[in-house]
Amino acid sequence: MTFRAVWTDFGGVLTPPVNESFAGFAAQAGAPPAVLWAAMQKVAARYGVDDVMAPLDTPLTTEADWARQVTALVREDTGAEVDLSRLGERWFAGRPANSSWVGTLRKLREQGVFVGLLSNMPPSWDEQWRRMVSPELFDSVVLSYEVGSRKPEAAIFGLAVERCGFPAGECVLVDDMAKNCAGARETGWQAVHFTSSDDAAAELDRQRVGT
């Protein structure tokens, strides 16, 4: 199948891998990554979700309350004090945009392909992605915290289809999370599981020519 719209993820696709960004964030917060991750999992469970970012990027709570809960759990579990202030700024501190993927998206748009940003994103990340990547790169932007739905839920893919005006079968998601790619396919989309810029670009080329 060929496509007319490409929707790209942000974290882990237009940025370095998520585990690298998280490790840097944990270091700034003052906790080992495993300790901080475990506390985030416990907070997510309180909201009945299994993705540690879901409480923030739908959002189900405020960033301040989330930080309070995670801080308290780290303290209870380890006795350590962590600083989770300035979440967005710290998460992306020193993390450059993926210039290679930006270049691929620019080329696609120049060729007449609709290019959108489709991301699970907490409110405090909004300023950061706009700092790292020009909003002019995208024909449309769909962010989970604005629309109240997140990948891999069907609703957010349906909204993206409305925004671009193309049928689901002519849309392709590029995402570093396999479960998000699976969710896209379940709604009739095509999907490319992002592992590197070169591999993703090559897969899009194959899909465009229908091979």
PDB file of C-alpha atoms in Angstrom:
ATOM      1  CA  MET A   1       0.000   0.000   0.000  1.00  0.00           C
ATOM      2  CA  THR A   2       1.162   3.536  -0.702  1.00  0.00           C
ATOM      3  CA  PHE A   3       0.418   6.531   1.510  1.00  0.00           C
ATOM      4  CA  ARG A   4      -0.456  10.201   1.313  1.00  0.00           C
ATOM      5  CA  ALA A   5       0.058  11.210   4.957  1.00  0.00           C
ATOM      6  CA  VAL A   6       2.938  10.499   7.326  1.00  0.00           C
ATOM      7  CA  TRP A   7       2.378  11.058  11.019  1.00  0.00           C
ATOM      8  CA  THR A   8       5.563  11.014  13.077  1.00  0.00           C
ATOM      9  CA  ASP A   9       6.049  10.523  16.793  1.00  0.00           C
ATOM     10  CA  PHE A  10       8.203  12.998  18.738  1.00  0.00           C
ATOM     11  CA  GLY A  11      10.006  11.377  21.701  1.00  0.00           C
ATOM     12  CA  GLY A  12      12.321   8.624  20.515  1.00  0.00           C
ATOM     13  CA  VAL A  13      11.875   9.504  16.840  1.00  0.00           C
ATOM     14  CA  LEU A  14      12.500  13.231  16.503  1.00  0.00           C
ATOM     15  CA  THR A  15      14.658  13.013  19.643  1.00  0.00           C
ATOM     16  CA  PRO A  16      17.324  10.570  20.850  1.00  0.00           C
ATOM     17  CA  PRO A  17      16.033   7.221  22.193  1.00  0.00           C
ATOM     18  CA  VAL A  18      13.691   7.587  25.171  1.00  0.00           C
ATOM     19  CA  ASN A  19      15.952   5.547  27.456  1.00  0.00           C
ATOM     20  CA  GLU A  20      18.781   8.025  26.867  1.00  0.00           C
ATOM     21  CA  SER A  21      16.559  11.010  27.654  1.00  0.00           C
ATOM     22  CA  PHE A  22      15.163   9.296  30.742  1.00  0.00           C
ATOM     23  CA  ALA A  23      18.622   8.428  32.049  1.00  0.00           C
ATOM     24  CA  GLY A  24      19.645  12.075  31.779  1.00  0.00           C
ATOM     25  CA  PHE A  25      16.444  13.209  33.468  1.00  0.00           C
ATOM     26  CA  ALA A  26      16.920  10.749  36.335  1.00  0.00           C
ATOM     27  CA  ALA A  27      20.472  11.938  36.863  1.00  0.00           C
ATOM     28  CA  GLN A  28      19.312  15.547  37.110  1.00  0.00           C
ATOM     29  CA  ALA A  29      16.503  14.532  39.462  1.00  0.00           C
ATOM     30  CA  GLY A  30      18.987  12.781  41.737  1.00  0.00           C
ATOM     31  CA  ALA A  31      17.797   9.167  41.521  1.00  0.00           C
ATOM     32  CA  PRO A  32      18.950   5.989  39.776  1.00  0.00           C
ATOM     33  CA  PRO A  33      16.802   5.428  36.662  1.00  0.00           C
ATOM     34  CA  ALA A  34      15.439   2.114  37.985  1.00  0.00           C
ATOM     35  CA  VAL A  35      14.316   3.710  41.248  1.00  0.00           C
ATOM     36  CA  LEU A  36      12.595   6.615  39.534  1.00  0.00           C
ATOM     37  CA  TRP A  37      10.968   4.333  36.964  1.00  0.00           C
ATOM     38  CA  ALA A  38       9.590   2.053  39.676  1.00  0.00           C
ATOM     39  CA  ALA A  39       8.007   5.008  41.465  1.00  0.00           C
ATOM     40  CA  MET A  40       6.491   6.239  38.197  1.00  0.00           C
ATOM     41  CA  GLN A  41       5.025   2.770  37.589  1.00  0.00           C
ATOM     42  CA  LYS A  42       3.371   2.828  41.009  1.00  0.00           C
ATOM     43  CA  VAL A  43       1.822   6.220  40.309  1.00  0.00           C
ATOM     44  CA  ALA A  44       0.559   5.020  36.933  1.00  0.00           C
ATOM     45  CA  ALA A  45      -1.063   2.025  38.638  1.00  0.00           C
ATOM     46  CA  ARG A  46      -3.011   4.397  40.895  1.00  0.00           C
ATOM     47  CA  TYR A  47      -4.712   5.736  37.785  1.00  0.00           C
ATOM     48  CA  GLY A  48      -5.376   2.293  36.350  1.00  0.00           C
ATOM     49  CA  VAL A  49      -2.859   2.612  33.517  1.00  0.00           C
ATOM     50  CA  ASP A  50       0.284   0.649  32.748  1.00  0.00           C
ATOM     51  CA  ASP A  51       2.227   3.310  30.840  1.00  0.00           C
ATOM     52  CA  VAL A  52       4.254   5.481  33.218  1.00  0.00           C
ATOM     53  CA  MET A  53       3.638   8.602  31.131  1.00  0.00           C
ATOM     54  CA  ALA A  54      -0.140   8.183  30.813  1.00  0.00           C
ATOM     55  CA  PRO A  55      -0.975  10.141  33.992  1.00  0.00           C
ATOM     56  CA  LEU A  56       0.864  13.130  32.503  1.00  0.00           C
ATOM     57  CA  ASP A  57       0.159  13.036  28.808  1.00  0.00           C
ATOM     58  CA  THR A  58      -3.593  12.503  28.730  1.00  0.00           C
ATOM     59  CA  PRO A  59      -3.458  14.147  31.349  1.00  0.00           C
ATOM     60  CA  LEU A  60      -5.015  12.394  34.330  1.00  0.00           C
ATOM     61  CA  THR A  61      -3.376  14.686  36.871  1.00  0.00           C
ATOM     62  CA  THR A  62      -1.288  17.831  37.021  1.00  0.00           C
ATOM     63  CA  GLU A  63       2.449  17.739  36.692  1.00  0.00           C
ATOM     64  CA  ALA A  64       2.823  19.198  40.191  1.00  0.00           C
ATOM     65  CA  ASP A  65       0.656  16.494  41.753  1.00  0.00           C
ATOM     66  CA  TRP A  66       2.406  13.768  39.766  1.00  0.00           C
ATOM     67  CA  ALA A  67       5.781  15.054  40.954  1.00  0.00           C
ATOM     68  CA  ARG A  68       4.537  15.100  44.542  1.00  0.00           C
ATOM     69  CA  GLN A  69       3.399  11.477  44.323  1.00  0.00           C
ATOM     70  CA  VAL A  70       6.584  10.209  42.673  1.00  0.00           C
ATOM     71  CA  THR A  71       8.779  12.134  45.112  1.00  0.00           C
ATOM     72  CA  ALA A  72       6.928  10.666  48.079  1.00  0.00           C
ATOM     73  CA  LEU A  73       7.268   7.121  46.752  1.00  0.00           C
ATOM     74  CA  VAL A  74      11.005   7.479  46.124  1.00  0.00           C
ATOM     75  CA  ARG A  75      11.374   8.816  49.650  1.00  0.00           C
ATOM     76  CA  GLU A  76       9.372   5.938  51.124  1.00  0.00           C
ATOM     77  CA  ASP A  77      11.239   3.301  49.140  1.00  0.00           C
ATOM     78  CA  THR A  78      14.802   4.602  49.400  1.00  0.00           C
ATOM     79  CA  GLY A  79      14.898   7.597  51.743  1.00  0.00           C
ATOM     80  CA  ALA A  80      16.273   9.691  48.879  1.00  0.00           C
ATOM     81  CA  GLU A  81      15.007  13.129  47.885  1.00  0.00           C
ATOM     82  CA  VAL A  82      14.446  13.839  44.213  1.00  0.00           C
ATOM     83  CA  ASP A  83      13.757  17.080  42.372  1.00  0.00           C
ATOM     84  CA  LEU A  84      11.161  16.653  39.634  1.00  0.00           C
ATOM     85  CA  SER A  85      10.605  20.324  38.922  1.00  0.00           C
ATOM     86  CA  ARG A  86      10.878  21.718  35.379  1.00  0.00           C
ATOM     87  CA  LEU A  87       9.997  18.337  33.883  1.00  0.00           C
ATOM     88  CA  GLY A  88       9.983  19.308  30.231  1.00  0.00           C
ATOM     89  CA  GLU A  89      13.115  21.424  30.419  1.00  0.00           C
ATOM     90  CA  ARG A  90      15.069  18.755  32.269  1.00  0.00           C
ATOM     91  CA  TRP A  91      13.826  15.841  30.189  1.00  0.00           C
ATOM     92  CA  PHE A  92      15.202  17.374  27.004  1.00  0.00           C
ATOM     93  CA  ALA A  93      18.219  19.205  28.431  1.00  0.00           C
ATOM     94  CA  GLY A  94      21.110  18.666  26.063  1.00  0.00           C
ATOM     95  CA  ARG A  95      19.026  16.393  23.822  1.00  0.00           C
ATOM     96  CA  PRO A  96      19.257  17.501  20.179  1.00  0.00           C
ATOM     97  CA  ALA A  97      16.588  16.993  17.580  1.00  0.00           C
ATOM     98  CA  ASN A  98      17.092  14.119  15.164  1.00  0.00           C
ATOM     99  CA  SER A  99      18.269  16.209  12.224  1.00  0.00           C
ATOM    100  CA  SER A 100      18.343  13.232   9.886  1.00  0.00           C
ATOM    101  CA  TRP A 101      14.652  12.483  10.445  1.00  0.00           C
ATOM    102  CA  VAL A 102      13.783  16.173  10.208  1.00  0.00           C
ATOM    103  CA  GLY A 103      15.445  16.146   6.805  1.00  0.00           C
ATOM    104  CA  THR A 104      13.419  13.129   5.699  1.00  0.00           C
ATOM    105  CA  LEU A 105      10.166  14.777   6.759  1.00  0.00           C
ATOM    106  CA  ARG A 106      11.077  17.967   4.910  1.00  0.00           C
ATOM    107  CA  LYS A 107      11.733  16.013   1.731  1.00  0.00           C
ATOM    108  CA  LEU A 108       8.432  14.180   2.031  1.00  0.00           C
ATOM    109  CA  ARG A 109       6.546  17.430   2.470  1.00  0.00           C
ATOM    110  CA  GLU A 110       8.319  18.982  -0.513  1.00  0.00           C
ATOM    111  CA  GLN A 111       7.133  15.971  -2.527  1.00  0.00           C
ATOM    112  CA  GLY A 112       3.524  16.705  -1.596  1.00  0.00           C
ATOM    113  CA  VAL A 113       3.129  14.238   1.281  1.00  0.00           C
ATOM    114  CA  PHE A 114       1.076  15.465   4.253  1.00  0.00           C
ATOM    115  CA  VAL A 115       3.347  15.473   7.326  1.00  0.00           C
ATOM    116  CA  GLY A 116       1.881  15.532  10.818  1.00  0.00           C
ATOM    117  CA  LEU A 117       3.093  15.239  14.391  1.00  0.00           C
ATOM    118  CA  LEU A 118       1.177  12.653  16.442  1.00  0.00           C
ATOM    119  CA  SER A 119       2.575  12.396  19.947  1.00  0.00           C
ATOM    120  CA  ASN A 120       1.760  11.298  23.477  1.00  0.00           C
ATOM    121  CA  MET A 121       2.957  14.429  25.215  1.00  0.00           C
ATOM    122  CA  PRO A 122       2.652  16.060  28.657  1.00  0.00           C
ATOM    123  CA  PRO A 123       1.790  19.767  28.610  1.00  0.00           C
ATOM    124  CA  SER A 124       5.272  20.806  29.702  1.00  0.00           C
ATOM    125  CA  TRP A 125       6.823  19.174  26.645  1.00  0.00           C
ATOM    126  CA  ASP A 126       4.938  21.458  24.281  1.00  0.00           C
ATOM    127  CA  GLU A 127       7.423  24.294  24.606  1.00  0.00           C
ATOM    128  CA  GLN A 128      10.323  21.892  24.219  1.00  0.00           C
ATOM    129  CA  TRP A 129       9.317  20.299  20.931  1.00  0.00           C
ATOM    130  CA  ARG A 130       8.633  23.734  19.475  1.00  0.00           C
ATOM    131  CA  ARG A 131      12.123  24.776  20.557  1.00  0.00           C
ATOM    132  CA  MET A 132      13.730  21.677  19.056  1.00  0.00           C
ATOM    133  CA  VAL A 133      11.726  21.338  15.826  1.00  0.00           C
ATOM    134  CA  SER A 134      10.063  24.107  13.840  1.00  0.00           C
ATOM    135  CA  PRO A 135       6.257  23.835  13.922  1.00  0.00           C
ATOM    136  CA  GLU A 136       6.353  24.832  10.253  1.00  0.00           C
ATOM    137  CA  LEU A 137       7.594  21.317   9.485  1.00  0.00           C
ATOM    138  CA  PHE A 138       4.089  19.957  10.075  1.00  0.00           C
ATOM    139  CA  ASP A 139       0.781  20.300   8.287  1.00  0.00           C
ATOM    140  CA  SER A 140      -1.017  19.382  11.522  1.00  0.00           C
ATOM    141  CA  VAL A 141      -0.164  18.586  15.136  1.00  0.00           C
ATOM    142  CA  VAL A 142      -2.148  16.174  17.338  1.00  0.00           C
ATOM    143  CA  LEU A 143      -0.964  15.979  20.951  1.00  0.00           C
ATOM    144  CA  SER A 144      -2.468  13.654  23.553  1.00  0.00           C
ATOM    145  CA  TYR A 145      -2.728  16.224  26.329  1.00  0.00           C
ATOM    146  CA  GLU A 146      -4.758  18.519  24.067  1.00  0.00           C
ATOM    147  CA  VAL A 147      -7.173  15.913  22.731  1.00  0.00           C
ATOM    148  CA  GLY A 148      -7.595  13.652  25.791  1.00  0.00           C
ATOM    149  CA  SER A 149      -6.599  10.460  23.970  1.00  0.00           C
ATOM    150  CA  ARG A 150      -3.241   8.792  23.492  1.00  0.00           C
ATOM    151  CA  LYS A 151      -1.640   6.209  21.271  1.00  0.00           C
ATOM    152  CA  PRO A 152      -2.414   3.315  20.901  1.00  0.00           C
ATOM    153  CA  GLU A 153      -6.081   4.280  21.480  1.00  0.00           C
ATOM    154  CA  ALA A 154      -8.263   4.302  18.376  1.00  0.00           C
ATOM    155  CA  ALA A 155      -9.684   7.758  19.094  1.00  0.00           C
ATOM    156  CA  ILE A 156      -6.435   9.626  18.534  1.00  0.00           C
ATOM    157  CA  PHE A 157      -5.905   7.909  15.182  1.00  0.00           C
ATOM    158  CA  GLY A 158      -9.438   8.789  14.161  1.00  0.00           C
ATOM    159  CA  LEU A 159      -8.802  12.424  14.986  1.00  0.00           C
ATOM    160  CA  ALA A 160      -5.593  12.437  12.965  1.00  0.00           C
ATOM    161  CA  VAL A 161      -7.514  11.052   9.977  1.00  0.00           C
ATOM    162  CA  GLU A 162      -9.999  13.915  10.306  1.00  0.00           C
ATOM    163  CA  ARG A 163      -7.177  16.445  10.480  1.00  0.00           C
ATOM    164  CA  CYS A 164      -5.416  15.274   7.340  1.00  0.00           C
ATOM    165  CA  GLY A 165      -8.505  14.416   5.316  1.00  0.00           C
ATOM    166  CA  PHE A 166      -7.130  11.135   3.953  1.00  0.00           C
ATOM    167  CA  PRO A 167      -8.528   7.653   4.590  1.00  0.00           C
ATOM    168  CA  ALA A 168      -6.883   5.614   7.344  1.00  0.00           C
ATOM    169  CA  GLY A 169      -5.367   3.272   4.770  1.00  0.00           C
ATOM    170  CA  GLU A 170      -3.436   6.167   3.227  1.00  0.00           C
ATOM    171  CA  CYS A 171      -1.946   7.237   6.568  1.00  0.00           C
ATOM    172  CA  VAL A 172       1.270   5.837   8.023  1.00  0.00           C
ATOM    173  CA  LEU A 173       2.501   6.192  11.597  1.00  0.00           C
ATOM    174  CA  VAL A 174       6.227   6.281  12.321  1.00  0.00           C
ATOM    175  CA  ASP A 175       6.752   5.456  15.988  1.00  0.00           C
ATOM    176  CA  ASP A 176       9.435   3.926  18.199  1.00  0.00           C
ATOM    177  CA  MET A 177       6.852   2.006  20.270  1.00  0.00           C
ATOM    178  CA  ALA A 178       5.684  -1.302  18.787  1.00  0.00           C
ATOM    179  CA  LYS A 179       2.373  -1.114  20.657  1.00  0.00           C
ATOM    180  CA  ASN A 180       1.596   2.248  19.062  1.00  0.00           C
ATOM    181  CA  CYS A 181       2.323   0.827  15.624  1.00  0.00           C
ATOM    182  CA  ALA A 182       0.025  -2.101  16.409  1.00  0.00           C
ATOM    183  CA  GLY A 183      -2.718   0.288  17.520  1.00  0.00           C
ATOM    184  CA  ALA A 184      -2.397   2.224  14.271  1.00  0.00           C
ATOM    185  CA  ARG A 185      -2.668  -0.942  12.192  1.00  0.00           C
ATOM    186  CA  GLU A 186      -5.762  -2.018  14.116  1.00  0.00           C
ATOM    187  CA  THR A 187      -7.509   1.158  12.935  1.00  0.00           C
ATOM    188  CA  GLY A 188      -6.546   0.538   9.303  1.00  0.00           C
ATOM    189  CA  TRP A 189      -3.347   2.583   9.185  1.00  0.00           C
ATOM    190  CA  GLN A 190       0.038   1.561   7.912  1.00  0.00           C
ATOM    191  CA  ALA A 191       2.907   1.810  10.387  1.00  0.00           C
ATOM    192  CA  VAL A 192       6.693   1.878  10.477  1.00  0.00           C
ATOM    193  CA  HIS A 193       8.380   0.827  13.710  1.00  0.00           C
ATOM    194  CA  PHE A 194      11.182   3.367  14.071  1.00  0.00           C
ATOM    195  CA  THR A 195      14.608   1.989  14.996  1.00  0.00           C
ATOM    196  CA  SER A 196      16.765   4.378  12.983  1.00  0.00           C
ATOM    197  CA  SER A 197      16.263   7.272  10.592  1.00  0.00           C
ATOM    198  CA  ASP A 198      17.820   5.424   7.670  1.00  0.00           C
ATOM    199  CA  ASP A 199      15.763   2.275   8.154  1.00  0.00           C
ATOM    200  CA  ALA A 200      12.516   4.219   8.588  1.00  0.00           C
ATOM    201  CA  ALA A 201      13.192   6.307   5.476  1.00  0.00           C
ATOM    202  CA  ALA A 202      13.959   3.168   3.480  1.00  0.00           C
ATOM    203  CA  GLU A 203      10.735   1.507   4.663  1.00  0.00           C
ATOM    204  CA  LEU A 204       8.707   4.571   3.667  1.00  0.00           C
ATOM    205  CA  ASP A 205      10.340   4.465   0.232  1.00  0.00           C
ATOM    206  CA  ARG A 206       9.341   0.809  -0.134  1.00  0.00           C
ATOM    207  CA  GLN A 207       5.776   1.569   0.882  1.00  0.00           C
ATOM    208  CA  ARG A 208       5.507   4.497  -1.507  1.00  0.00           C
ATOM    209  CA  VAL A 209       6.349   2.353  -4.502  1.00  0.00           C
ATOM    210  CA  GLY A 210       4.147  -0.471  -3.225  1.00  0.00           C
ATOM    211  CA  THR A 211       6.881  -3.093  -2.938  1.00  0.00           C
TER     212      THR A 211
END
